Structure formats: structure tokens, C-alpha cells
Short mmCIF file of C-alpha atoms and ligand atoms in Angstrom, two decimals:
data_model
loop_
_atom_site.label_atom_id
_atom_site.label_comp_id
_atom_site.label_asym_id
_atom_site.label_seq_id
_atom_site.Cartn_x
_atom_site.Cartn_y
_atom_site.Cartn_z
CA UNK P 1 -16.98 -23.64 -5.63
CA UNK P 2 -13.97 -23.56 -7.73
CA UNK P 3 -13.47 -20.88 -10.66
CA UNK P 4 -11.58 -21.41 -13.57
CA UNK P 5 -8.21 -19.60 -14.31
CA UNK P 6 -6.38 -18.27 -17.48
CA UNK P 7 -5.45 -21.85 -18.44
CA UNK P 8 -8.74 -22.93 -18.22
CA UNK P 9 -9.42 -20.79 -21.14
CA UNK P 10 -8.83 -21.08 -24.80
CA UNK P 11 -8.17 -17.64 -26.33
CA UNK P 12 -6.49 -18.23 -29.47
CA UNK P 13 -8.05 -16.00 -31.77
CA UNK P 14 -10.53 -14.35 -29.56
CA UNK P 15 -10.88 -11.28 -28.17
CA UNK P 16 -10.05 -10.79 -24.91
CA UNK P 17 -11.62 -7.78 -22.00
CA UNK P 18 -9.62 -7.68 -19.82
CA UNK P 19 -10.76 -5.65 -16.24
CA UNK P 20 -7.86 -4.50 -14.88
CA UNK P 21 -7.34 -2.65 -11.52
CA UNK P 22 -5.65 0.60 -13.05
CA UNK P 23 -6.66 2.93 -10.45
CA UNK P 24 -3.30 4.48 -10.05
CA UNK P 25 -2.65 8.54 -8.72
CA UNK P 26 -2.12 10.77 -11.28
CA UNK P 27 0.56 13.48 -10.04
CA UNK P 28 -0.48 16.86 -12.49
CA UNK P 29 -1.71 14.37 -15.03
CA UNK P 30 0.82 11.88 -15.31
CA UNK P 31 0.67 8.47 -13.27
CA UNK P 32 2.48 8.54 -10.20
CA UNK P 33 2.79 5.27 -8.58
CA UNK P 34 2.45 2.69 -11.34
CA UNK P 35 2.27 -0.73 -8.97
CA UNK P 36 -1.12 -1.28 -10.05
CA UNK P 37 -0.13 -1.38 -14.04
CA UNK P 38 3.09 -2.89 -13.64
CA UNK P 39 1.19 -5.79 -11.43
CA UNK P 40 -1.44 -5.81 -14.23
CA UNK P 41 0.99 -6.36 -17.58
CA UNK P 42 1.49 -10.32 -17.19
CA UNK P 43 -1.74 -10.96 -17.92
CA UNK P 44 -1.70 -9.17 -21.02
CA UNK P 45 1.52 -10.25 -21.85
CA UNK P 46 0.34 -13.93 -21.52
CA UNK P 47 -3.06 -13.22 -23.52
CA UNK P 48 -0.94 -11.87 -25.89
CA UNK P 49 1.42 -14.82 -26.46
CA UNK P 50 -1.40 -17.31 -26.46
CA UNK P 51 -2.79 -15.83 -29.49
CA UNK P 52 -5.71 -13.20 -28.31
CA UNK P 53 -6.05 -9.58 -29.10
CA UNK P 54 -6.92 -7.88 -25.62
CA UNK P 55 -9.13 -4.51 -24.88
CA UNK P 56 -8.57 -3.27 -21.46
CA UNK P 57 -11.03 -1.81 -19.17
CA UNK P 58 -10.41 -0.14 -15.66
CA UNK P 59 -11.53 2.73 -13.55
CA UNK P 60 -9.80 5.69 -12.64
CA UNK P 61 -10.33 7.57 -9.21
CA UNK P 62 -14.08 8.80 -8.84
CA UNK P 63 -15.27 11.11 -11.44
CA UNK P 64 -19.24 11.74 -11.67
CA UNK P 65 -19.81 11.22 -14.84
CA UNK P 66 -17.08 12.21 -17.62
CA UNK P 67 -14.54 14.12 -16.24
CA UNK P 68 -11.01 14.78 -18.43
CA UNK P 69 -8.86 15.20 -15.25
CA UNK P 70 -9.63 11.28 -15.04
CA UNK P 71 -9.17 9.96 -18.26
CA UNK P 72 -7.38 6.71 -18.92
CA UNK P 73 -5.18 8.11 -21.62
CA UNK P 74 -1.87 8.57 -19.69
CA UNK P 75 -2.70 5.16 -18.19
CA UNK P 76 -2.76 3.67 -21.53
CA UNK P 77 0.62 5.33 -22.47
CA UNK P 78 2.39 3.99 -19.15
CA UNK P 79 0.42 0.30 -20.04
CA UNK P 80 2.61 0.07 -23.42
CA UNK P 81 5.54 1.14 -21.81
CA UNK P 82 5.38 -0.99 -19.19
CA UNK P 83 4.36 -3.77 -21.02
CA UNK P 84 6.48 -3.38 -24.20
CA UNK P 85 3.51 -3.67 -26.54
CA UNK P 86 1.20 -1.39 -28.83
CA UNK P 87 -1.55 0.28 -27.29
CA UNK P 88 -4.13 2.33 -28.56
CA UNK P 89 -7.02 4.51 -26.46
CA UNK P 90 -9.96 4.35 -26.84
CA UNK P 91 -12.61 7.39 -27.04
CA UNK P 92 -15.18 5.85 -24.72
CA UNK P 93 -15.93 2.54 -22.63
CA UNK P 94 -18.58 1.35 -24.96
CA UNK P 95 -20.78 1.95 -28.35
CA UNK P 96 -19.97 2.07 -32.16
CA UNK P 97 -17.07 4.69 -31.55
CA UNK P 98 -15.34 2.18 -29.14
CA UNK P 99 -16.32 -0.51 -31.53
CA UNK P 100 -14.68 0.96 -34.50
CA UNK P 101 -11.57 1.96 -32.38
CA UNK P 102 -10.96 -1.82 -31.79
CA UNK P 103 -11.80 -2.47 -35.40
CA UNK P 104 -9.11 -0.42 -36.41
CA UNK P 105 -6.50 -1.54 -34.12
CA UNK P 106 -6.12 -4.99 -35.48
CA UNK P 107 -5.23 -8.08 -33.35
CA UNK P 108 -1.79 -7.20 -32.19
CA UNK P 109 -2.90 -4.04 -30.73
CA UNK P 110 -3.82 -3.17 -26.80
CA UNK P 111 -6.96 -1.50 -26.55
CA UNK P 112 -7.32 0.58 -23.63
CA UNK P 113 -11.27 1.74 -23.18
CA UNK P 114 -12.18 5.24 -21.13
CA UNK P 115 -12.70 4.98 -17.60
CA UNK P 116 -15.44 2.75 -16.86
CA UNK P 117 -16.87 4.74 -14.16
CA UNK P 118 -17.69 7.40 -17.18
CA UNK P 119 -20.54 5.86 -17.32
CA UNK P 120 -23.37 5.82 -14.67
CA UNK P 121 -24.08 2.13 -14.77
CA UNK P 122 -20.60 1.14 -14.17
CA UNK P 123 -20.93 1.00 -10.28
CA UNK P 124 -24.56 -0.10 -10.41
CA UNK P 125 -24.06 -2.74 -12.27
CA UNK P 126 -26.49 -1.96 -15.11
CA UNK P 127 -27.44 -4.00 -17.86
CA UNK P 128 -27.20 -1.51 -20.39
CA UNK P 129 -22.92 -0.97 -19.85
CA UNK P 130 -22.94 -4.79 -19.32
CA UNK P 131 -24.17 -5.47 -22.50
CA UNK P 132 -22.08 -3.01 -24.22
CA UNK P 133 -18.64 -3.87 -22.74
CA UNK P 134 -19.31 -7.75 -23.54
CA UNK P 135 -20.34 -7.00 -27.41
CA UNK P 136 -16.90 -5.63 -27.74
CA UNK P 137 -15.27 -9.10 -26.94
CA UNK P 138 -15.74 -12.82 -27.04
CA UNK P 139 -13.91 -13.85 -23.66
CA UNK P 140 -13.45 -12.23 -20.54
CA UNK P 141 -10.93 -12.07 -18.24
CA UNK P 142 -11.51 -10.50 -14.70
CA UNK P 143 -7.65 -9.53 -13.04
CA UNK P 144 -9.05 -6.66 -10.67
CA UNK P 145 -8.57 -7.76 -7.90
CA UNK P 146 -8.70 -3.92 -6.34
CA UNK P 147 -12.16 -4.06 -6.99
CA UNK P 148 -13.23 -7.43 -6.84
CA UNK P 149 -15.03 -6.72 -3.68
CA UNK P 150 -17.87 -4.50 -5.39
CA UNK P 151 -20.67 -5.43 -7.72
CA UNK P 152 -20.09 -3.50 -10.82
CA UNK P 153 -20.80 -3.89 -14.81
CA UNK P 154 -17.38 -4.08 -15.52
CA UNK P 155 -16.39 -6.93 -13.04
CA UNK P 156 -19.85 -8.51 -12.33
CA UNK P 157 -21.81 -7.67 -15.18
CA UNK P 158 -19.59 -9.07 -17.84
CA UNK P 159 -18.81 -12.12 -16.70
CA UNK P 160 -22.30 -13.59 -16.56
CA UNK P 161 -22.29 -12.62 -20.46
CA UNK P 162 -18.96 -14.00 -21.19
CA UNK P 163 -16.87 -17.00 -20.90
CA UNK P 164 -14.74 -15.74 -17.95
CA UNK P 165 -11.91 -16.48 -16.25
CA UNK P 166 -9.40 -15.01 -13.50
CA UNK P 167 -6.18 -13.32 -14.58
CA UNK P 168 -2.88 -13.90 -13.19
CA UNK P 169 -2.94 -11.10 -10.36
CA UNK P 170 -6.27 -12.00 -9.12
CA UNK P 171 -5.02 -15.79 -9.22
CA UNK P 172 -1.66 -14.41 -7.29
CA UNK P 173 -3.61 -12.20 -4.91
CA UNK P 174 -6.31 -15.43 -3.83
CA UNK P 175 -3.66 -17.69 -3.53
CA UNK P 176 -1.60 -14.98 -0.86
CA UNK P 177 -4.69 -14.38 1.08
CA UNK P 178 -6.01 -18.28 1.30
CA UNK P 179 -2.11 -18.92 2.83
CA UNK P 180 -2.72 -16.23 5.31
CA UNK P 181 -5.93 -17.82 6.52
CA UNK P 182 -4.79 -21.26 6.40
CA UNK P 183 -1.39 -21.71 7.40
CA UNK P 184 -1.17 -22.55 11.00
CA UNK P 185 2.42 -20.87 11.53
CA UNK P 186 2.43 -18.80 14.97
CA UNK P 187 3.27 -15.83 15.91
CA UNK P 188 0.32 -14.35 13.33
CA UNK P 189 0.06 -10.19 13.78
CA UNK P 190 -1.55 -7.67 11.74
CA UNK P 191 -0.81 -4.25 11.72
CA UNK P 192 -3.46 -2.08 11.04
CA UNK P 193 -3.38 2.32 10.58
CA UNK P 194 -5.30 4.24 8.14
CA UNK P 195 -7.66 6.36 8.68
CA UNK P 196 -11.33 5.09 9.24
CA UNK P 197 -12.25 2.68 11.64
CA UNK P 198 -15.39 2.05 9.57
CA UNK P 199 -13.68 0.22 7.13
CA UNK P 200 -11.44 -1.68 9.51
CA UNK P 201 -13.53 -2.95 12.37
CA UNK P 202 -15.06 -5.65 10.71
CA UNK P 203 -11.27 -7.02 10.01
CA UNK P 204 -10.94 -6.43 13.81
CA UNK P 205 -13.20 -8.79 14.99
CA UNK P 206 -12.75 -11.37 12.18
CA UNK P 207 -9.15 -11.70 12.95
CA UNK P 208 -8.88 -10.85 16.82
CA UNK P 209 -9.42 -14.73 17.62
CA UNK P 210 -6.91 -15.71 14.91
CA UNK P 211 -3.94 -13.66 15.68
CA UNK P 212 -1.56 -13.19 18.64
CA UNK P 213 -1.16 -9.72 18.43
CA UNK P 214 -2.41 -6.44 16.64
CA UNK P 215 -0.88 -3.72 16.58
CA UNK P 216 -2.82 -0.92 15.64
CA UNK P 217 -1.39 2.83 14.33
CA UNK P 218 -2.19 5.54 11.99
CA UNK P 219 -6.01 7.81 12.56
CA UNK P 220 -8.06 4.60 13.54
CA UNK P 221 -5.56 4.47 16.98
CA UNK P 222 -7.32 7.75 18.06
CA UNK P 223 -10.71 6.61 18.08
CA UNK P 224 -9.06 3.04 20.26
CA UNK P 225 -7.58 5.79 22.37
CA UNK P 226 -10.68 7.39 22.86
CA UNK P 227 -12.99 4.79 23.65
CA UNK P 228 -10.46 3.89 26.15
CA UNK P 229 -11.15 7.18 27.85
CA UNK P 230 -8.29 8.73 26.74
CA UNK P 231 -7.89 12.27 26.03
CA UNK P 232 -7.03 12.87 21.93
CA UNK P 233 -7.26 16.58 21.23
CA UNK P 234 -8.16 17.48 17.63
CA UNK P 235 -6.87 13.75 16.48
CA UNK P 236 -8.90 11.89 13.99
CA UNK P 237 -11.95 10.19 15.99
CA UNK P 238 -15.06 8.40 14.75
CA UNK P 239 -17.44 9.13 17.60
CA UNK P 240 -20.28 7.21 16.13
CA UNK P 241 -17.69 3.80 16.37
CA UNK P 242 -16.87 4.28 20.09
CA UNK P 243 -19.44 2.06 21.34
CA UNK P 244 -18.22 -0.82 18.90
CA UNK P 245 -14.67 -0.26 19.45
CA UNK P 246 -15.11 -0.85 23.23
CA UNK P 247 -16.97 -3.92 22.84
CA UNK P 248 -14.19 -4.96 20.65
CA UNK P 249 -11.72 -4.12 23.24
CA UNK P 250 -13.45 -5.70 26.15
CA UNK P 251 -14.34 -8.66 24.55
CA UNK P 252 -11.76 -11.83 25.45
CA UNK P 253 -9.40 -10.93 22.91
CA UNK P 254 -9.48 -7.35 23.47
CA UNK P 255 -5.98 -8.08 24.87
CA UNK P 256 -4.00 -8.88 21.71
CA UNK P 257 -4.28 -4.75 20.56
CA UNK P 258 -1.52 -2.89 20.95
CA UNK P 259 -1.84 0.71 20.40
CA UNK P 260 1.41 2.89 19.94
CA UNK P 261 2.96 4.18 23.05
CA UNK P 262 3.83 7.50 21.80
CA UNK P 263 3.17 9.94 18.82
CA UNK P 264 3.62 12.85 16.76
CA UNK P 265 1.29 15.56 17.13
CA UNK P 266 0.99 18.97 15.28
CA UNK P 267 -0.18 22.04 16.34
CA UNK P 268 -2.45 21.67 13.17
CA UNK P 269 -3.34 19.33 10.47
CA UNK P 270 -0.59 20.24 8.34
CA UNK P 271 2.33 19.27 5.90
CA UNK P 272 4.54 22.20 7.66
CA UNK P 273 2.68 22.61 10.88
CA UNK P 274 5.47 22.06 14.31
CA UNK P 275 5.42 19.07 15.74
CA UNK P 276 6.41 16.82 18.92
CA UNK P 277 6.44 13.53 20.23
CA UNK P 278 4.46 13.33 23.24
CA UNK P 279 2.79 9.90 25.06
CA UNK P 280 -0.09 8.44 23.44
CA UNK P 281 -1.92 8.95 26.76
CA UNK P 282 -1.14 12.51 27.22
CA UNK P 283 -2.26 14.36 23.76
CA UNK P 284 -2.44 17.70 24.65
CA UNK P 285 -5.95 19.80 23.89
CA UNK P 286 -5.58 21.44 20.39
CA UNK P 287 -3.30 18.97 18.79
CA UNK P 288 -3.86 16.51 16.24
CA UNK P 289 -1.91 13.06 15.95
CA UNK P 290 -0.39 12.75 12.87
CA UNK P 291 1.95 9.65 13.39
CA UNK P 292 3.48 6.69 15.55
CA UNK P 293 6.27 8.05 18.20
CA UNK P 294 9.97 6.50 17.81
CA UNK P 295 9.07 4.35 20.80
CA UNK P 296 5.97 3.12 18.99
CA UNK P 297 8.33 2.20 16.38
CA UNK P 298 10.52 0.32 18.84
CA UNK P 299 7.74 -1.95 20.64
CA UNK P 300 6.03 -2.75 17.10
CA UNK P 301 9.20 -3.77 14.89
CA UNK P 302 10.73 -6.44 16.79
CA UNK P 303 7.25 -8.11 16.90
CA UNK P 304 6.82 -7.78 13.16
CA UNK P 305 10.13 -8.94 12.59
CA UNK P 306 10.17 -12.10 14.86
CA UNK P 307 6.35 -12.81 13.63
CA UNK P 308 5.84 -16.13 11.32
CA UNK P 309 2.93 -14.15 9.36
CA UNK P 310 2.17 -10.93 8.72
CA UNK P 311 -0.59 -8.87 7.70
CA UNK P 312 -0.30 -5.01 7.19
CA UNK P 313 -2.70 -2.50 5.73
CA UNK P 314 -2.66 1.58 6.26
CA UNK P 315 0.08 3.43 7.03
CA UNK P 316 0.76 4.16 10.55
CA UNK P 317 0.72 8.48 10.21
CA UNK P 318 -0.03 11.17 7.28
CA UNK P 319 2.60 8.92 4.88
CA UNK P 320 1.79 11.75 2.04
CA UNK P 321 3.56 14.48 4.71
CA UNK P 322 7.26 13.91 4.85
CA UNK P 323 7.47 14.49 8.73
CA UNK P 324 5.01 12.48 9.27
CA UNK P 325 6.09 9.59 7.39
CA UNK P 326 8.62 7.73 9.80
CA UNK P 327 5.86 5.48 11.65
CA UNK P 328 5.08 3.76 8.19
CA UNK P 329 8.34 3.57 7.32
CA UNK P 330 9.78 2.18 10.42
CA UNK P 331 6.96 -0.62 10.00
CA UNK P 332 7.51 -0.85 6.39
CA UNK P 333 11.58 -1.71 7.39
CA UNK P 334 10.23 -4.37 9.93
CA UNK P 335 8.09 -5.71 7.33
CA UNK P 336 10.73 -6.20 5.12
CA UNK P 337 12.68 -7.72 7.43
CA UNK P 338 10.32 -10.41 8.78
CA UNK P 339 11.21 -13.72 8.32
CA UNK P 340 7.97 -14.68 8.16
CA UNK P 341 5.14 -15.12 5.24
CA UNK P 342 4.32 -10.96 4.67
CA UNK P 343 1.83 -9.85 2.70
CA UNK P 344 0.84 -6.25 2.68
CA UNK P 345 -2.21 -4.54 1.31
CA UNK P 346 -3.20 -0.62 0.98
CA UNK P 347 -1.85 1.98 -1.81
CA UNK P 348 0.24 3.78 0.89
CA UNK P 349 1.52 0.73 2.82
CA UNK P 350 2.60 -0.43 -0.18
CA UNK P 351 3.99 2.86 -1.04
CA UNK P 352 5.57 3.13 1.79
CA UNK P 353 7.71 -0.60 0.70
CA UNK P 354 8.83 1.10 -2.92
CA UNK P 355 10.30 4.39 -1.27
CA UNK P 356 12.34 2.44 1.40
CA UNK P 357 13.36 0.09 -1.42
CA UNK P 358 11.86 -2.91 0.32
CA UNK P 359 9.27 -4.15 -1.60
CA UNK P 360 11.24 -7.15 -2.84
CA UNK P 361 11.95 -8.38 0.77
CA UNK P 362 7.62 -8.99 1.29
CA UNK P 363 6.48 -12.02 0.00
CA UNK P 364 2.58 -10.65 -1.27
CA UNK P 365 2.51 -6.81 -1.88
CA UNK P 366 -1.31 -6.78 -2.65
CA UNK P 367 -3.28 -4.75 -5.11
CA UNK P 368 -6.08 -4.35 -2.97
CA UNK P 369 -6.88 -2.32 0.17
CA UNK P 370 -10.87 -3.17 0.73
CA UNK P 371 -10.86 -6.25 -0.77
CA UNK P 372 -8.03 -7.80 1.21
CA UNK P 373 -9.55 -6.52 3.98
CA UNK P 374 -12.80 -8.30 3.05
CA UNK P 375 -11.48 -11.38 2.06
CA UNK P 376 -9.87 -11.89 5.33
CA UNK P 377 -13.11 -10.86 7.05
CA UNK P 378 -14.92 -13.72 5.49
CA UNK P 379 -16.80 -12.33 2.77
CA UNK P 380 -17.64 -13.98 -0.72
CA UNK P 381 -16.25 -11.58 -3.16
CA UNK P 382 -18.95 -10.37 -5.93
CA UNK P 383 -16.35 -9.99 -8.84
CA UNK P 384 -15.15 -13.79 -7.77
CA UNK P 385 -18.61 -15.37 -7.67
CA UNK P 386 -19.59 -14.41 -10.72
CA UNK P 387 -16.52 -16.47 -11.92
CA UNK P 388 -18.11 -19.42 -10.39
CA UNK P 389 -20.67 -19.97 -13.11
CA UNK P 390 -17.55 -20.92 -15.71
CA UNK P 391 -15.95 -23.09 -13.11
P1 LIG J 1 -7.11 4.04 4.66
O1 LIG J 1 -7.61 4.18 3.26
O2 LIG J 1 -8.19 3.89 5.68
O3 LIG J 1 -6.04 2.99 4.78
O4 LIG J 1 -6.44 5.43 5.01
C1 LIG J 1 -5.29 5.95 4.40
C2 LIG J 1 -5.14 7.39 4.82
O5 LIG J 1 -5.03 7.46 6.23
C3 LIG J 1 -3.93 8.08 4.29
O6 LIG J 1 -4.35 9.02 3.33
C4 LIG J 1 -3.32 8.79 5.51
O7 LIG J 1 -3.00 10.14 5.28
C5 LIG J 1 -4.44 8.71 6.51
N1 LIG J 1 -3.96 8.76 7.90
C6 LIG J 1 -3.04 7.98 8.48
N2 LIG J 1 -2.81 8.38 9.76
C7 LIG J 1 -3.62 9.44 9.99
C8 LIG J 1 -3.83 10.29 11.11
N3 LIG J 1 -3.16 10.12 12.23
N4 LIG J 1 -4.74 11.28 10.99
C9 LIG J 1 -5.41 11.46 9.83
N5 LIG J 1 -5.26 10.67 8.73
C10 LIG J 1 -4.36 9.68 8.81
#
């Protein structure tokens, strides 16, 4: 089934909701990293220029309920810098207060609602916040791709009440993916860290007959290590996945993982706790693996570099600690220097490619962590079905 796209709409004189995939940190109440917003202002730009007045929605982090500490407004500030246009914030994500706020704007103002996950029904897809976020508009625009793999009123909800369309991003971020899956260029390796194995098994067995290598770093290696008997000290393990791992790794293409050779452990879990490189088979008891080794490093760059495509999400070692940063940065230089189709996924990966000054050098930096992940697992994504309808 084929959905329809921003050109496929007419939005001259309409208004616009756009759901955007804000979800940025915020460093003492300011936005740190602003990928997500800067990735998110062509859209708007384009609505813009074709004639619509656009209200924003996103969520922020995950407050229960209202929360200040999350509030959208210093999103909304960054959004008009950003994106060189007038934006206004509004009080809540929906009823006659919201209403009147977009009243009052005009047409040539942004409208930036209050986090959507304010409101209970947000992630439950209720009618009720549904209904509400699509009186405030005549069109809707879905560009989250972030959060395309959930089932939520914002994403869902409004686009079975709503002419709909996909944004720019999400159109950018489909079109990445779909050439990962379908071009037949060889050598294909992922790199995979992070820290639960939860979340990235399922990619594991998706893509273990697809790919000629994987190279896997970050926590999820300990719980690998483990279920291949090795010792791991006080490193990150998912006991409950050992079972699945090892069928995973004795299955025929167990083969293609390659876990890091060496790495840094601290004496505990730690920004300033000592530290050593020791071999990933010898983690002595009452340490805790916080990164790839420099040999690790070594064996995994050259095979990123000479790879035709490349798939990375999670950073290989405690990225947010400076000493334990130079695994995902050594992979984030080998990235960049690939000569093959890149695409990276993950807020830290991602991160990772802005400190080093790469990011320019990958051809897809992706919005989304899970939903990348899920996409390349196979799964129909909720907040791009229910574009389907409009196709
Ligand atoms: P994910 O969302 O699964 O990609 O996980 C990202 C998180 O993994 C980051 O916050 C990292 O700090 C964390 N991480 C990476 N390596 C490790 C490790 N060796 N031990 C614990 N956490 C880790």
C-alpha cells in the first residue's frame, strides 16, 4: 500500500498539525542536542511557503502527567530560531485555551502545542485527545518518524480524522531504510551497542541472514559474552535473554557476530571511577565494562570502512562519560569514512557523528532509534499505516 506525501496534499489556506519528533535532551532546561528540530524545520518551512498556517505537536521525554521540567516551551523557542519563523506556545495540547491560542496567532504564526504526553490518552491512543488535536486543524501532517513505531493519539489517532500525509523527514527516513533493505551491494554490516538486548534481538535475527558481518559493542556485548560462558563481572547482563542469545549464536549464522576483543572496565559504574583495558574474555570479578578496547576499535573500523552498507545504532560504551567515549567515537570516525551507503540511527550514535564533526560524511543520520530498528526487523509501522487510508 502506498501513502501519500506532502505533495499529495493541497494546503493552501488550511491549517496544518504537524507531529513532529521533538524529543530532544534538555541540559538544565535548555535543549541540548537540537538534531531532532533542526531535522524537523523543512517541513514547516515548506507548509509555510505553500500557503498553510502550521500548529506543531510533539512529545517531550516521559512525564506522568503534567510535569514543568518537560514542557515544550524552550523547544518552541529553539523551533523559531532554527527555522527563522514566528512561533508562539501554546498553554496546553488541546481544548478552548489551545483553541484560542491558535486563534490569536493568525496564519503566519507557528503554533507549538504542550507536550502531548501531558495528557493520559496520548500514548493510548484515546479518542478523547484524538478528537481534540484534529478540531484544532483541517490537514494533518505526520513527520515523526521517532515515534512512528507506536500507536498513539497524536500519530495514529489523528490521521484517521484528518486528511493526512507524510512530512519530509519521515519521507527522507523511509526512503534511507527501503535502500538499506533493498540494495544488493555487499559487504552489508551493522554495528550494534547500546544497552538492552531486549530491544535489539529481534534486529539480530531479522538481519543475521542478510548481512556479512555484525559487529556487536556497547552493554548488549556482555550479555553475548555471557551466554558464551564467559566470565563478565559486574558488566551489564540480561540474564532472562541468555537462552535467546545462544540460540541466536548457534544458529547457522551465528558466525557473522563479532564481539570486541578487548574493553574498558571500571572498578565501578562511574564517570570518574579508574579504569583499564583488559581482554574481553578475561573481565575480572568486580568490574563493570564500560566500553570497546583500542583493539576492538582496530578489528571493527577497517570493516566499517571497506563495507558497501552500513547500519549502526547504540554507541559502543557509556558515550555520556568522557573516558568512556572512545569506542563510539572510533566507530563513529569509521562510519564517516565508509565509502559505502551509511545510515546511522540512535540519539547517541548520532551524537557521537556531531562531536567528531562527521555527521556530513554519513549518507542517512536517522531520527529514530526503535523505529529504525523495527523497520528493518520487518514490522508495519502504526504511525505509517494509518497513512495508508489517504493513499
Ligand atoms: P540504547 O537506547 O539501547 O541504544 O542504549 C543507549 C545507552 O546505552 C546509553 O545511554 C549508554 O550509556 C548505554 N551503554 C552503552 N554501553 C554500555 C555499557 N557497557 N554498560 C552500560 N550501559 C551502556
Amino acid at each position: 500500500m502506498s501513502i501519500p506525501y506532502l505533495d499529495d496534499l493541497v494546503v493552501d489556506g488550511e491549517r496544518v498539525l504537524v507531529r513532529a519528533d521533538l524529543n530532544v535532551p534538555l541540559v538544565d532546561g535548555t535543549v541540548g542536542d537540537a538534531f531532532r528540530i533542526e531535522a524537523s524545520v523543512p517541513t514547516i518551512q515548506e507548509l509555510r511557503r505553500r500557503g498553510a498556517s502550521v500548529i506543531v505537536a510533539t512529545h517531550l521525554g516521559r512525564p506522568d502527567g503534567f510535569d514543568p521540567a518537560l514542557s515544550t516551551k524552550p523547544v518552541a523557542e529553539r523551533l523559531g530560531e532554527l527555522g527563522g519563523f514566528p512561533v508562539v506556545h501554546a498553554p496546553a495540547v488541546i481544548g478552548e485555551r489551545v483553541e484560542a491560542t491558535i486563534d490569536a496567532a493568525g496564519p503566519d504564526v507557528v503554533v507549538v502545542l504542550e507536550n502531548t504526553r501531558f495528557e493520559a490518552g496520548e500514548t493510548t491512543n484515546d479518542p478523547f485527545v484524538a478528537d481534540g488535536l484534529a478540531k484544532l486543524a483541517t490537514r494533518f501532517v505526520n513527520d515523526a518518524f521517532g515515534t512512528a513505531h507506536r500507536t498513539q493519539a497524536s500519530t495514529v489517532g489523528v490521521a484517521s480524522r484528518l486528511p493526512s500525509a507524510a512530512g519530509l523527514l519521515l519521507a527522507a527516513e523511509l526512503t534511507a531504510f527501503d535502500r538499506l533493505l533493498s540494495e544488493p551491494s555487499r559487504p552489508y554490516v551493522v554495528v550494534l551497542g547500546g544497552a538492552k538486548i531486549s530491544h535489539k534481538l529481534g534486529l539480530m535475527r531479522a538481519l543475521l541472514p542478510e548481512v556479512d558481518l555484525m559487529l556487536v559493542g556497547g552493554g548488549v556485548c556482555f550479555t553475548l559474552l555471557a551466554a558464551g560462558g564467559y566470565e563478565v563481572g559486574d558488566s551489564l547482563v540480561d540474564k532472562s535473554m541468555v537462552p535467546e542469545v545462544r540460540s541466536v549464536l548457534d544458529g547457522i549464522h551465528g558466525s557473522k557476530v563479532v564481539l570486541p576483543e578487548d574493553v574498558v572496565v571500571a572498578d565501578s559504574f562511574a564517570a570518574d571511577a579508574p579504569h583499564r583495558v583488559v581482554p574481553a574474555t578475561a573481565i575480572p570479578n568486580g568490574t563493570v565494562g564500560l566500553d570497546i578496547g583500542p583493539a576492538a576499535v582496530e578489528a571493527f573500523a577497517p570493516v566499517i570502512e571497506e563495507a558497501e552498507r552500513v547500519f549502526w545504532n547504540g554507541p559502543m560504551g557509556v558515550f555520556e562519560w568522557e573516558s568512556f567515549r572512545a569506542g563510539t567515537q572510533g566507530v563513529a570516525a569509521a562510519a564517516a569514512a565508509s565509502g559505502g551507503y551509511t545510515v546511522v540511527g540512535g540519539g547517541e550514535s548520532v551524537a557521537a557523528l556531531r562531536l567528531i564533526g562527521r555527521a556530513e560524511d554519513i549518507d542517512h543520520l536517522s531520527t529514530g532509534g526503535g523505529a529504525g530498528l523495527a523497520l528493518l526487523e520487518g514490522a508495519a509501522l502504526p504511525g505509517i499505516v494509518a497513512l495508508e487510508r489517504w493513499g
